[in-house]
Coordinates of C-alpha atoms in Angstrom, one line a residue:
Chain J
M1 CA 29.0 -0.8 18.4
R2 CA 29.1 -1.9 14.8
E3 CA 27.5 0.7 12.3
P4 CA 23.9 0.9 13.7
T5 CA 22.3 1.3 10.3
R6 CA 23.5 -2.3 9.3
R7 CA 21.8 -3.9 12.3
T8 CA 18.3 -5.4 12.7
A9 CA 15.6 -3.8 14.7
A10 CA 15.8 -6.6 17.2
E11 CA 19.5 -6.1 17.7
L12 CA 19.1 -2.4 18.0
A13 CA 16.3 -2.7 20.6
R14 CA 18.4 -5.1 22.7
A15 CA 21.4 -2.8 22.6
I16 CA 19.4 0.3 23.4
H17 CA 17.5 -1.5 26.3
A18 CA 20.8 -2.8 27.6
R19 CA 22.1 0.9 27.4
E20 CA 25.0 -0.2 25.2
V21 CA 23.9 2.5 22.8
T22 CA 21.4 5.3 23.2
S23 CA 18.4 5.7 21.0
V24 CA 19.6 9.2 20.2
E25 CA 22.8 7.7 18.8
V26 CA 21.0 5.2 16.7
T27 CA 18.5 7.8 15.5
R28 CA 21.3 10.2 14.6
A29 CA 23.2 7.4 12.7
H30 CA 20.1 6.8 10.5
L31 CA 19.5 10.6 10.0
D32 CA 23.2 10.9 8.9
R33 CA 22.7 7.9 6.5
I34 CA 19.5 9.6 5.1
A35 CA 21.4 12.9 4.5
A36 CA 24.2 10.9 2.8
V37 CA 22.3 8.7 0.5
D38 CA 18.7 10.0 0.1
G39 CA 19.7 12.4 -2.6
A40 CA 20.3 9.4 -4.7
V41 CA 17.5 7.2 -3.5
H42 CA 14.8 9.7 -2.7
A43 CA 12.9 7.4 -0.3
F44 CA 11.7 10.3 1.9
L45 CA 9.4 13.1 1.2
H46 CA 9.9 14.6 4.7
V47 CA 12.5 14.0 7.3
D48 CA 11.8 15.2 10.8
A49 CA 15.2 15.2 12.4
E50 CA 14.2 17.3 15.3
G51 CA 11.1 15.3 16.2
A52 CA 12.9 12.0 15.8
L53 CA 15.8 13.0 18.1
A54 CA 13.3 14.4 20.6
A55 CA 11.3 11.1 20.6
A56 CA 14.6 9.2 21.0
A57 CA 15.8 11.4 23.8
R58 CA 12.4 10.6 25.7
V59 CA 13.0 6.9 25.3
D60 CA 16.6 7.4 26.6
A61 CA 15.5 9.3 29.5
A62 CA 12.9 6.8 30.6
L63 CA 15.4 3.9 30.3
D64 CA 18.1 5.9 32.1
A65 CA 15.5 6.5 34.8
G66 CA 15.4 2.7 35.2
R67 CA 12.0 2.2 33.6
A68 CA 11.3 -0.9 31.6
P69 CA 11.2 -0.4 27.8
V70 CA 7.6 0.6 26.8
S71 CA 7.6 -2.0 24.0
P72 CA 10.2 -4.4 22.5
L73 CA 10.9 -1.8 19.8
A74 CA 11.2 1.2 22.1
G75 CA 14.0 3.5 20.7
V76 CA 14.2 2.0 17.3
P77 CA 13.8 4.3 14.3
L78 CA 11.1 3.8 11.6
A79 CA 10.2 5.2 8.2
L80 CA 6.4 5.9 7.7
K81 CA 4.5 5.7 4.4
D82 CA 3.1 9.2 3.7
V83 CA -0.4 7.9 3.6
F84 CA -0.9 7.8 7.4
T85 CA -1.9 11.0 9.0
T86 CA 0.6 12.7 11.4
V87 CA 0.0 15.9 13.3
D88 CA 3.7 16.9 13.4
M89 CA 4.5 16.2 9.8
P90 CA 2.9 16.8 6.4
T91 CA 0.7 14.1 4.9
T92 CA 0.7 14.3 1.2
C93 CA -0.1 10.7 -0.2
G94 CA 2.4 11.5 -3.0
S95 CA -0.2 13.9 -4.5
R96 CA -0.1 17.7 -5.5
M97 CA -3.6 17.7 -4.0
L98 CA -2.3 17.4 -0.4
R99 CA 1.0 19.3 -0.8
G100 CA 1.9 20.5 2.7
W101 CA -1.2 19.2 4.3
R102 CA -1.0 19.0 8.1
P103 CA -3.6 16.6 9.3
P104 CA -5.4 17.6 12.6
Y105 CA -5.1 14.1 14.0
D106 CA -2.8 11.0 14.1
A107 CA -3.6 7.7 12.5
T108 CA -4.1 4.9 15.1
V109 CA -1.1 3.2 13.6
V110 CA 1.0 6.3 14.3
S111 CA -0.4 6.7 17.9
R112 CA 0.5 3.1 18.5
L113 CA 4.1 3.6 17.2
R114 CA 4.5 6.7 19.3
D115 CA 3.1 4.9 22.4
A116 CA 5.6 2.0 21.8
G117 CA 8.5 4.5 21.7
V118 CA 9.3 3.8 18.1
V119 CA 11.1 6.8 16.6
I120 CA 9.5 8.1 13.4
L121 CA 12.3 9.5 11.2
G122 CA 10.0 10.9 8.4
K123 CA 7.4 10.1 5.7
T124 CA 8.3 8.0 2.7
N125 CA 7.5 8.4 -1.0
M126 CA 4.7 6.5 -2.7
D127 CA 2.6 6.3 -5.8
E128 CA -0.1 8.9 -5.6
F129 CA -2.8 7.8 -3.2
A130 CA -1.1 4.4 -3.3
M131 CA -2.1 3.8 -6.9
G132 CA 0.8 2.2 -8.7
S133 CA 3.5 -0.5 -8.7
S134 CA 6.7 1.5 -9.2
T135 CA 6.5 4.8 -7.1
E136 CA 6.7 6.7 -10.4
N137 CA 3.2 8.0 -9.9
S138 CA 4.4 10.2 -7.0
A139 CA 3.9 13.9 -7.7
Y140 CA 7.2 14.4 -6.0
G141 CA 9.4 12.4 -8.4
P142 CA 10.3 8.6 -8.3
T143 CA 12.2 6.7 -5.7
R144 CA 15.1 4.6 -6.9
N145 CA 15.9 0.9 -6.1
P146 CA 19.2 0.9 -3.9
W147 CA 20.1 -2.5 -5.8
Q148 CA 20.3 -0.6 -9.1
L149 CA 19.4 3.1 -9.2
D150 CA 17.9 2.9 -12.7
R151 CA 15.3 0.4 -11.4
V152 CA 12.0 1.0 -9.6
P153 CA 11.7 0.1 -5.9
G154 CA 8.2 -1.3 -6.5
G155 CA 5.1 0.4 -5.5
S156 CA 3.1 1.9 -4.2
G157 CA 5.3 1.7 -1.1
G158 CA 8.6 2.1 -2.8
G159 CA 9.8 4.9 -0.4
S160 CA 9.4 2.4 2.5
S161 CA 11.1 -0.5 0.8
A162 CA 13.9 1.6 -0.5
S163 CA 14.5 3.1 2.9
L164 CA 15.1 -0.4 4.2
A165 CA 17.3 -1.5 1.4
A166 CA 19.4 1.7 1.6
F167 CA 19.9 1.2 5.4
E168 CA 18.1 4.5 6.0
A169 CA 15.7 2.8 8.5
P170 CA 15.5 -0.7 10.0
L171 CA 11.8 -0.6 10.0
A172 CA 9.1 0.9 7.9
I173 CA 5.2 0.9 7.5
G174 CA 3.4 0.3 4.3
T175 CA -0.1 -0.2 3.0
D176 CA -1.2 -3.0 0.8
T177 CA -4.3 -2.7 -1.4
G178 CA -3.2 -5.0 -4.2
G179 CA 0.4 -5.7 -3.2
S180 CA 1.9 -2.4 -2.3
I181 CA 3.7 -3.9 0.7
R182 CA 4.7 -7.2 -0.8
Q183 CA 5.9 -6.3 -4.3
P184 CA 8.1 -3.5 -3.1
G185 CA 9.5 -6.0 -0.5
A186 CA 10.2 -8.5 -3.2
V187 CA 12.0 -6.1 -5.6
T188 CA 14.2 -4.6 -2.9
G189 CA 15.1 -7.8 -1.1
T190 CA 13.2 -6.9 2.0
V191 CA 10.4 -8.4 4.0
G192 CA 6.8 -7.0 3.6
V193 CA 3.7 -8.3 5.3
K194 CA 0.0 -7.7 4.5
P195 CA -1.8 -8.7 7.7
T196 CA -5.3 -10.2 7.6
Y197 CA -7.7 -7.4 6.5
G198 CA -8.8 -5.7 9.6
G199 CA -5.6 -6.8 11.5
A200 CA -4.3 -3.2 11.8
S201 CA -6.5 -0.2 12.1
R202 CA -7.3 2.0 8.9
Y203 CA -8.2 5.0 11.1
G204 CA -6.0 7.8 9.7
L205 CA -4.9 5.8 6.7
V206 CA -6.0 8.0 3.7
A207 CA -8.5 5.7 1.9
F208 CA -8.0 4.4 -1.6
S209 CA -10.0 1.2 -1.7
S210 CA -11.6 0.7 1.7
S211 CA -12.5 -3.0 1.4
L212 CA -8.9 -3.7 0.3
D213 CA -6.6 -1.3 2.0
Q214 CA -4.4 -2.8 4.8
G215 CA -1.5 -1.3 6.6
G216 CA 1.3 -3.5 7.7
P217 CA 5.0 -3.9 8.6
C218 CA 8.1 -3.8 6.4
A219 CA 11.6 -4.8 7.6
R220 CA 14.8 -6.4 6.6
T221 CA 14.2 -9.6 8.6
V222 CA 11.1 -11.7 9.4
L223 CA 11.5 -11.3 13.2
D224 CA 11.7 -7.5 12.9
A225 CA 8.5 -7.5 10.8
A226 CA 6.8 -9.7 13.4
L227 CA 7.9 -7.3 16.3
L228 CA 6.5 -4.3 14.4
H229 CA 3.3 -6.3 13.5
E230 CA 2.6 -6.8 17.2
V231 CA 3.1 -3.0 17.9
I232 CA 0.6 -1.8 15.2
G233 CA -1.9 -4.6 15.1
G234 CA -5.1 -5.2 17.0
H235 CA -8.6 -3.9 17.5
D236 CA -9.4 -0.2 17.2
S237 CA -12.8 1.1 18.0
M238 CA -12.1 4.0 15.6
D239 CA -12.1 1.6 12.7
S240 CA -15.4 -0.4 12.3
T241 CA -13.7 -2.9 10.1
S242 CA -11.0 -3.6 12.6
I243 CA -11.2 -7.2 13.8
D244 CA -12.0 -7.6 17.5
A245 CA -9.7 -10.5 18.1
P246 CA -6.2 -10.9 19.6
V247 CA -3.3 -10.3 17.3
P248 CA -2.0 -13.6 16.0
P249 CA 1.1 -14.7 17.9
V250 CA 3.5 -13.7 15.1
V251 CA 6.6 -13.0 17.1
A252 CA 6.4 -16.4 18.6
A253 CA 5.9 -17.9 15.3
A254 CA 8.9 -16.2 13.8
R255 CA 11.0 -17.3 16.7
Q256 CA 9.8 -20.9 16.3
G257 CA 10.3 -20.8 12.5
A258 CA 13.9 -19.7 12.9
T259 CA 14.7 -23.0 14.6
G260 CA 14.3 -24.4 11.1
D261 CA 11.8 -27.2 11.5
L262 CA 8.9 -27.4 9.1
A263 CA 8.1 -31.0 9.7
G264 CA 4.4 -31.7 9.1
L265 CA 3.7 -28.5 7.5
R266 CA 1.7 -28.7 4.2
V267 CA 2.7 -26.2 1.6
G268 CA 0.6 -25.6 -1.6
V269 CA 2.3 -24.3 -4.8
V270 CA -0.3 -22.2 -6.7
S271 CA -0.3 -23.7 -10.2
Q272 CA -1.8 -20.6 -11.8
F273 CA 1.2 -18.5 -10.9
S274 CA 3.8 -19.8 -13.3
G275 CA 4.5 -19.9 -17.0
E276 CA 4.1 -17.2 -19.6
G277 CA 4.9 -13.7 -18.5
Y278 CA 7.1 -14.9 -15.6
Q279 CA 10.8 -14.1 -15.8
P280 CA 12.7 -17.4 -16.0
G281 CA 15.2 -16.3 -13.3
V282 CA 12.3 -15.5 -11.0
L283 CA 10.8 -18.9 -11.5
R284 CA 14.2 -20.7 -10.9
A285 CA 14.7 -18.7 -7.7
F286 CA 11.1 -19.7 -6.6
D287 CA 11.7 -23.4 -7.4
T288 CA 14.9 -23.3 -5.4
A289 CA 12.9 -21.8 -2.4
V290 CA 10.3 -24.5 -2.7
A291 CA 13.0 -27.2 -2.7
Q292 CA 14.4 -25.6 0.4
L293 CA 11.0 -25.7 2.1
R294 CA 10.8 -29.4 1.3
A295 CA 14.4 -29.9 2.7
L296 CA 13.1 -28.2 6.0
G297 CA 10.5 -31.0 6.3
A298 CA 7.5 -29.5 4.7
E299 CA 5.2 -31.6 2.4
V300 CA 4.8 -29.7 -0.8
V301 CA 1.9 -30.2 -3.2
E302 CA 0.6 -28.3 -6.3
V303 CA -2.8 -26.6 -5.7
S304 CA -5.0 -25.2 -8.4
C305 CA -6.9 -22.1 -7.8
P306 CA -8.7 -21.6 -11.1
S307 CA -10.4 -18.3 -10.2
F308 CA -7.0 -16.7 -9.5
D309 CA -6.8 -16.2 -13.3
Y310 CA -9.6 -13.6 -12.9
A311 CA -8.2 -11.9 -9.8
L312 CA -6.4 -9.2 -11.6
P313 CA -9.3 -7.9 -13.7
A314 CA -11.6 -8.2 -10.7
Y315 CA -9.2 -6.2 -8.7
Y316 CA -8.8 -3.5 -11.4
L317 CA -12.6 -3.1 -11.3
I318 CA -13.2 -3.1 -7.6
A319 CA -10.3 -1.0 -6.6
P320 CA -11.0 1.9 -9.0
S321 CA -14.7 1.7 -8.2
E322 CA -14.0 2.2 -4.5
C323 CA -11.4 4.8 -5.4
S324 CA -13.7 6.9 -7.5
S325 CA -16.0 7.1 -4.5
N326 CA -13.3 7.7 -1.9
L327 CA -11.4 10.3 -3.8
A328 CA -14.7 12.4 -4.3
R329 CA -13.7 13.9 -1.0
F330 CA -10.9 16.0 -2.7
D331 CA -13.1 18.7 -3.8
G332 CA -11.0 21.8 -3.0
M333 CA -13.4 23.0 -0.3
R334 CA -12.3 22.0 3.2
Y335 CA -8.6 21.1 2.9
G336 CA -6.0 20.4 0.2
L337 CA -5.6 22.2 -3.1
R338 CA -8.0 24.7 -4.6
D339 CA -7.6 25.9 -8.1
G340 CA -9.4 28.5 -10.3
D341 CA -11.4 30.2 -7.6
D342 CA -11.4 33.6 -9.3
G343 CA -14.7 34.9 -7.9
T344 CA -16.6 34.1 -11.0
R345 CA -16.4 30.4 -11.3
S346 CA -18.9 28.1 -9.6
A347 CA -18.1 25.5 -7.0
A348 CA -18.5 22.7 -9.5
E349 CA -16.1 24.4 -12.0
V350 CA -13.5 25.1 -9.2
M351 CA -13.8 21.4 -8.1
A352 CA -13.2 20.2 -11.7
L353 CA -10.2 22.5 -12.2
T354 CA -8.8 21.6 -8.7
R355 CA -9.1 17.9 -9.4
E356 CA -7.5 18.2 -12.8
K357 CA -4.5 20.0 -11.4
G358 CA -4.3 18.1 -8.2
F359 CA -4.4 14.6 -9.5
G360 CA -2.0 12.8 -11.7
A361 CA -2.7 10.6 -14.7
E362 CA -2.9 7.2 -13.0
V363 CA -5.4 8.6 -10.4
K364 CA -7.5 10.1 -13.1
R365 CA -7.6 6.9 -15.0
R366 CA -8.7 5.0 -12.0
I367 CA -11.4 7.5 -11.1
M368 CA -12.8 7.3 -14.6
I369 CA -12.6 3.5 -14.7
G370 CA -14.4 3.3 -11.4
T371 CA -17.0 5.8 -12.6
Y372 CA -17.6 3.7 -15.7
A373 CA -17.8 0.4 -13.8
L374 CA -20.4 1.8 -11.4
S375 CA -22.5 3.5 -14.2
S376 CA -26.0 2.1 -14.6
G377 CA -25.9 -0.1 -17.8
Y378 CA -22.3 -1.2 -17.0
Y379 CA -22.7 -2.0 -13.3
D380 CA -23.7 -5.7 -13.7
A381 CA -21.2 -6.6 -16.3
Y382 CA -18.3 -4.9 -14.5
Y383 CA -18.6 -4.2 -10.8
G384 CA -21.2 -6.7 -10.1
Q385 CA -19.4 -9.5 -12.0
A386 CA -16.1 -8.5 -10.2
Q387 CA -17.8 -9.0 -6.9
K388 CA -18.9 -12.5 -7.9
V389 CA -15.4 -13.3 -8.9
R390 CA -14.2 -12.2 -5.6
T391 CA -16.5 -14.7 -4.0
L392 CA -15.0 -17.4 -6.2
I393 CA -11.5 -16.4 -5.2
R394 CA -12.4 -16.7 -1.5
R395 CA -13.8 -20.1 -2.2
D396 CA -10.6 -21.2 -3.9
F397 CA -8.7 -20.0 -0.9
E398 CA -11.0 -22.0 1.4
A399 CA -10.8 -25.1 -0.7
A400 CA -7.0 -24.8 -0.7
F401 CA -6.7 -24.3 3.0
E402 CA -8.6 -27.5 3.5
R403 CA -5.6 -29.3 1.9
V404 CA -2.6 -27.2 2.9
D405 CA -1.5 -24.9 5.7
V406 CA -0.1 -22.2 3.4
L407 CA 0.1 -21.3 -0.3
V408 CA 3.2 -20.0 -1.9
S409 CA 4.0 -18.3 -5.3
P410 CA 6.5 -15.8 -6.6
T411 CA 5.5 -12.4 -5.1
T412 CA 5.6 -10.7 -8.5
P413 CA 6.4 -12.1 -12.0
T414 CA 9.6 -10.1 -12.6
T415 CA 12.5 -8.5 -10.8
A416 CA 12.6 -4.7 -10.5
F417 CA 12.0 -3.2 -13.9
P418 CA 13.7 -0.1 -15.4
L419 CA 12.3 3.2 -14.4
G420 CA 10.2 4.6 -17.3
E421 CA 9.6 1.2 -18.8
R422 CA 5.9 0.9 -17.9
V423 CA 4.7 4.5 -17.1
D424 CA 2.9 4.9 -20.5
D425 CA 1.5 1.3 -20.4
P426 CA -1.0 1.0 -17.5
M427 CA -1.8 -2.7 -18.2
A428 CA 1.9 -3.7 -18.1
M429 CA 2.2 -1.9 -14.8
Y430 CA -0.9 -3.7 -13.4
L431 CA 0.7 -7.1 -14.2
A432 CA 3.2 -6.5 -11.3
D433 CA 0.2 -7.2 -9.0
L434 CA -0.8 -10.5 -10.6
C435 CA 0.1 -12.8 -7.7
T436 CA -0.7 -10.4 -4.8
V437 CA -4.2 -9.3 -5.5
P438 CA -6.0 -12.5 -4.6
A439 CA -5.1 -12.1 -0.9
N440 CA -6.5 -8.5 -0.9
L441 CA -9.8 -9.6 -2.6
A442 CA -10.2 -12.5 0.0
G443 CA -8.8 -10.6 3.0
N444 CA -6.4 -13.3 4.2
A445 CA -2.9 -12.8 5.3
A446 CA 0.1 -12.8 3.0
L447 CA 3.8 -11.8 3.1
S448 CA 6.8 -11.6 0.9
V449 CA 10.2 -12.9 2.1
P450 CA 13.4 -12.5 0.0
C451 CA 14.3 -15.6 -1.9
G452 CA 17.7 -14.9 -3.5
R453 CA 18.5 -13.2 -6.6
S454 CA 17.3 -13.9 -10.1
D455 CA 20.3 -15.6 -12.0
D456 CA 19.5 -13.6 -15.2
D457 CA 19.9 -10.1 -13.8
G458 CA 21.1 -10.5 -10.2
L459 CA 18.2 -8.6 -8.8
P460 CA 16.2 -9.8 -5.7
V461 CA 13.2 -12.1 -5.9
G462 CA 10.4 -12.5 -3.4
L463 CA 8.7 -15.6 -2.1
Q464 CA 5.0 -15.1 -1.3
V465 CA 3.5 -17.0 1.5
M466 CA -0.3 -16.9 1.9
S467 CA -2.1 -18.0 5.1
P468 CA -5.7 -18.2 6.0
T469 CA -7.6 -15.3 7.7
L470 CA -6.2 -14.6 11.2
A471 CA -3.5 -17.3 10.8
D472 CA -0.9 -14.7 10.0
D473 CA 1.5 -16.5 12.3
R474 CA 1.8 -19.4 9.9
G475 CA 3.3 -17.2 7.2
Y476 CA 5.8 -15.9 9.7
R477 CA 6.8 -19.3 10.8
V478 CA 7.4 -20.4 7.2
A479 CA 9.2 -17.2 6.2
A480 CA 11.5 -17.3 9.3
A481 CA 12.4 -21.0 8.7
Y482 CA 13.1 -20.3 5.0
E483 CA 15.1 -17.1 5.8
A484 CA 17.2 -18.8 8.4
A485 CA 18.0 -21.7 6.0
R486 CA 18.8 -19.4 3.1
D487 CA 21.1 -17.1 5.2
A488 CA 22.9 -20.2 6.6
A489 CA 23.4 -21.5 3.0
E490 CA 24.6 -18.0 1.6
G491 CA 26.6 -17.1 4.7
E492 CA 24.8 -13.7 5.0
T493 CA 21.3 -12.1 4.9
L494 CA 20.5 -11.3 1.2
I495 CA 20.2 -7.6 1.9
H496 CA 23.8 -7.3 2.8
A497 CA 24.6 -8.0 -0.9
V498 CA 23.1 -4.7 -1.9
P499 CA 25.7 -2.5 -3.6
E500 CA 27.3 0.3 -1.6
L501 CA 25.6 3.6 -2.4
E502 CA 27.6 6.6 -3.3
V503 CA 27.7 8.7 -0.2
A504 CA 27.2 12.4 -0.6
T505 CA 29.8 14.6 1.0
R506 CA 28.3 17.1 3.4
Chain X
M1 CA -13.9 -2.5 -31.8
S2 CA -13.3 -0.1 -29.0
T3 CA -15.0 -0.4 -25.7
I4 CA -15.2 3.3 -25.0
S5 CA -15.3 6.4 -27.2
R6 CA -13.5 9.7 -26.8
D7 CA -17.0 11.3 -26.1
E8 CA -17.7 8.8 -23.5
V9 CA -14.4 9.5 -21.8
A10 CA -15.3 13.2 -21.8
H11 CA -18.6 12.4 -20.2
L12 CA -17.0 10.3 -17.5
A13 CA -14.4 13.1 -16.8
Q14 CA -17.4 15.5 -16.4
L15 CA -19.2 13.0 -14.0
A16 CA -16.0 12.6 -12.0
R17 CA -15.4 16.4 -11.9
L18 CA -12.1 16.3 -13.8
A19 CA -11.5 19.2 -16.2
V20 CA -9.4 17.1 -18.4
S21 CA -7.6 18.7 -21.4
E22 CA -8.0 17.8 -25.0
S23 CA -4.7 16.1 -25.2
E24 CA -5.5 14.1 -22.1
L25 CA -8.9 13.0 -23.6
E26 CA -7.0 11.6 -26.6
L27 CA -4.5 9.7 -24.4
F28 CA -7.1 8.5 -21.8
A29 CA -9.5 7.3 -24.5
G30 CA -6.8 4.8 -25.8
Q31 CA -5.6 3.7 -22.4
L32 CA -9.1 3.3 -20.9
D33 CA -10.1 1.2 -23.9
V34 CA -7.2 -1.1 -23.3
I35 CA -7.8 -1.4 -19.6
L36 CA -11.6 -1.9 -19.9
T37 CA -11.1 -4.5 -22.7
S38 CA -8.8 -6.4 -20.4
V39 CA -10.9 -6.2 -17.2
A40 CA -14.1 -7.2 -19.1
R41 CA -12.6 -10.7 -18.9
V42 CA -14.5 -11.0 -15.6
G43 CA -17.6 -11.6 -17.8
E44 CA -16.0 -15.0 -18.9
V45 CA -16.8 -16.5 -15.5
A46 CA -20.2 -18.2 -15.3
A47 CA -21.4 -16.8 -12.0
D48 CA -25.2 -16.5 -12.2
D49 CA -25.8 -18.4 -9.1
I50 CA -22.8 -16.8 -7.2
P51 CA -23.5 -14.3 -4.5
P52 CA -21.3 -11.1 -4.7
T53 CA -18.7 -10.4 -2.0
S54 CA -18.4 -6.7 -1.2
H55 CA -16.1 -7.0 1.7
A56 CA -13.5 -9.5 3.1
V57 CA -14.9 -9.3 6.6
P58 CA -18.6 -10.1 7.0
L59 CA -19.6 -7.3 9.3
T60 CA -22.9 -5.7 10.0
N61 CA -23.5 -2.4 11.8
V62 CA -20.8 -1.7 14.5
L63 CA -22.3 0.4 17.3
R64 CA -20.9 2.2 20.2
D65 CA -22.4 4.0 23.3
D66 CA -23.9 7.3 22.4
V67 CA -21.5 9.4 24.6
V68 CA -19.8 12.7 23.9
R69 CA -16.1 12.3 22.9
P70 CA -13.6 14.9 22.1
S71 CA -13.6 15.9 18.4
L72 CA -12.1 18.6 16.2
G73 CA -12.6 22.2 17.3
Q74 CA -13.7 24.8 14.9
Q75 CA -10.2 26.3 14.5
Q76 CA -8.7 22.9 13.9
A77 CA -11.3 22.0 11.3
L78 CA -10.6 25.3 9.4
D79 CA -6.8 25.2 9.8
A80 CA -6.2 23.5 6.5
A81 CA -9.0 25.1 4.5
P82 CA -8.0 26.8 1.2
H83 CA -10.2 29.7 2.2
A84 CA -11.9 30.4 5.5
E85 CA -13.9 33.4 6.5
E86 CA -15.7 34.4 9.8
G87 CA -15.1 30.9 11.2
R88 CA -16.5 29.1 8.2
F89 CA -15.3 27.5 5.0
R90 CA -15.6 30.1 2.2
V91 CA -16.7 28.3 -1.1
P92 CA -17.5 29.5 -4.5
R93 CA -21.1 30.0 -5.5
I94 CA -22.9 26.8 -6.1
L95 CA -25.5 27.8 -8.6
G96 CA -25.2 29.6 -11.9
D97 CA -26.3 29.6 -15.6
D98 CA -23.2 27.7 -16.7
D99 CA -23.1 25.2 -14.0
P100 CA -22.1 21.8 -15.4
Q101 CA -24.5 20.1 -13.1
Q102 CA -27.4 21.8 -14.9
R103 CA -26.4 20.2 -18.2
T104 CA -28.4 17.2 -19.5
D105 CA -25.8 15.3 -21.6
P106 CA -26.8 11.8 -22.8
G107 CA -24.8 8.8 -21.6
P108 CA -24.4 6.6 -18.6
E109 CA -25.6 8.1 -15.3
Q110 CA -24.2 7.2 -11.9
S111 CA -26.3 4.5 -10.3

């Protein structure tokens, strides 16, 4: 079989289930690829070769015994963001606070992956506790973008996006609080999906901002993301915010979309997400994509969502406020780091020393911003007002979805920026989330699909498709139709234009 | 005019149990000022009659039957503890003359 690491998850699953190749062979090929290129990319914080091969062998044994595959992705390898708890691998969240921590339970998303026979290769790098847009806030060093190694892979899920673009894994899991699945997808030429809030369980997802955090699928194709979405999605009694409704029919939508017909579909272009601050090449790629949607039969109109101008400031009040509360759990008492416990210091002093040593600069900034925004005297002007803006953003979405079926925008204003460029300028870093945060605040579904390369720097651009709550399937239909048309026009899937990485000799 | 002073940042760090260094205080004061000035833009929105949204999904209490389910055992709970003793978490003393919690600094308090 052709080099397994270059194939889609759907192709791999078909070949494994047809016994043309074993899951062990496919898994070993990916482990070899990781060994060869991850020194340069640093997508992984932990690789579990033994566990992955054992899981693959179990899938092979069941198939060899004549049993039907336990899921459409049985035997396919996956890279897991290091923010989901795993009993058999460390869970660090990219933080010194949790160096080497072995959780006592599996996240629901992890249990579902295991039950579906998905082979977990290891844990991927991320901005500390998912706070950041470049993966430079990891305590374990940055991940590099396989398209150009001096560029960021996006964040917070840069390890997951880079693992896909480096062909280290055909599937990955991310989490999206303000764009941490979609923006890394956009800047690496991969697909990233934020399901409707509550669409996949948060049980065992280490909390950053509980009303915004949402796990979701990452892949190199829309269909692969849809297949993964159906494995991890659905109600979980262990998460009280999980939606008790069937998973939207995303695989069927992706297959339907791939036939290329968008006749009758109404697409709204968000007028707020253009102009100053947007890279011209990104806007040109976006305009070309919109023209392609029109050519596929969609009716395209401009839609104004005036409150979206206030989404970023509202987000950077609400998320830090929830973070300041959630991260209070890291107190050095029950698990994780403890520092300065010399027998003379009090618990409060040890706690303060532990948090000083265990957290990086961005986490500290957000904890303090949140502490400020929740202080009496400032609460109404900051947190209270941000919650009202959240209502207005939801209303803007509701009004827009009266007129159109989906909204589109660039996923992020620029292509991948150079490592180091924004680390000392938090506001510049936050601007990467400009177009993605509205969907987190309102809770509806949104995804990013590759839409060619920016003509000014040759780096990938993402097309964001936003759908109403629990209408995730619409985004998949549009993205699959667009992906098929673009691939046909270009003669290959965008990701195959990624440069060859230098392979380490072993 | 700056939104937040160095002393206020020091107070926030204390409320948040972060033993930040002097050099960090300097850096954070400048950065938090830029961030807070920017996010204060939410105040431009006329929203007197707008109800707040705290959550994307309108949920009330989610209940389950009151039945015993498997949970973490004592050893599992202690496995990752920085310091355990006699089957319990060993923690530093919680009271003392120099306890920061005993201080009564002026400034914003947690609501």
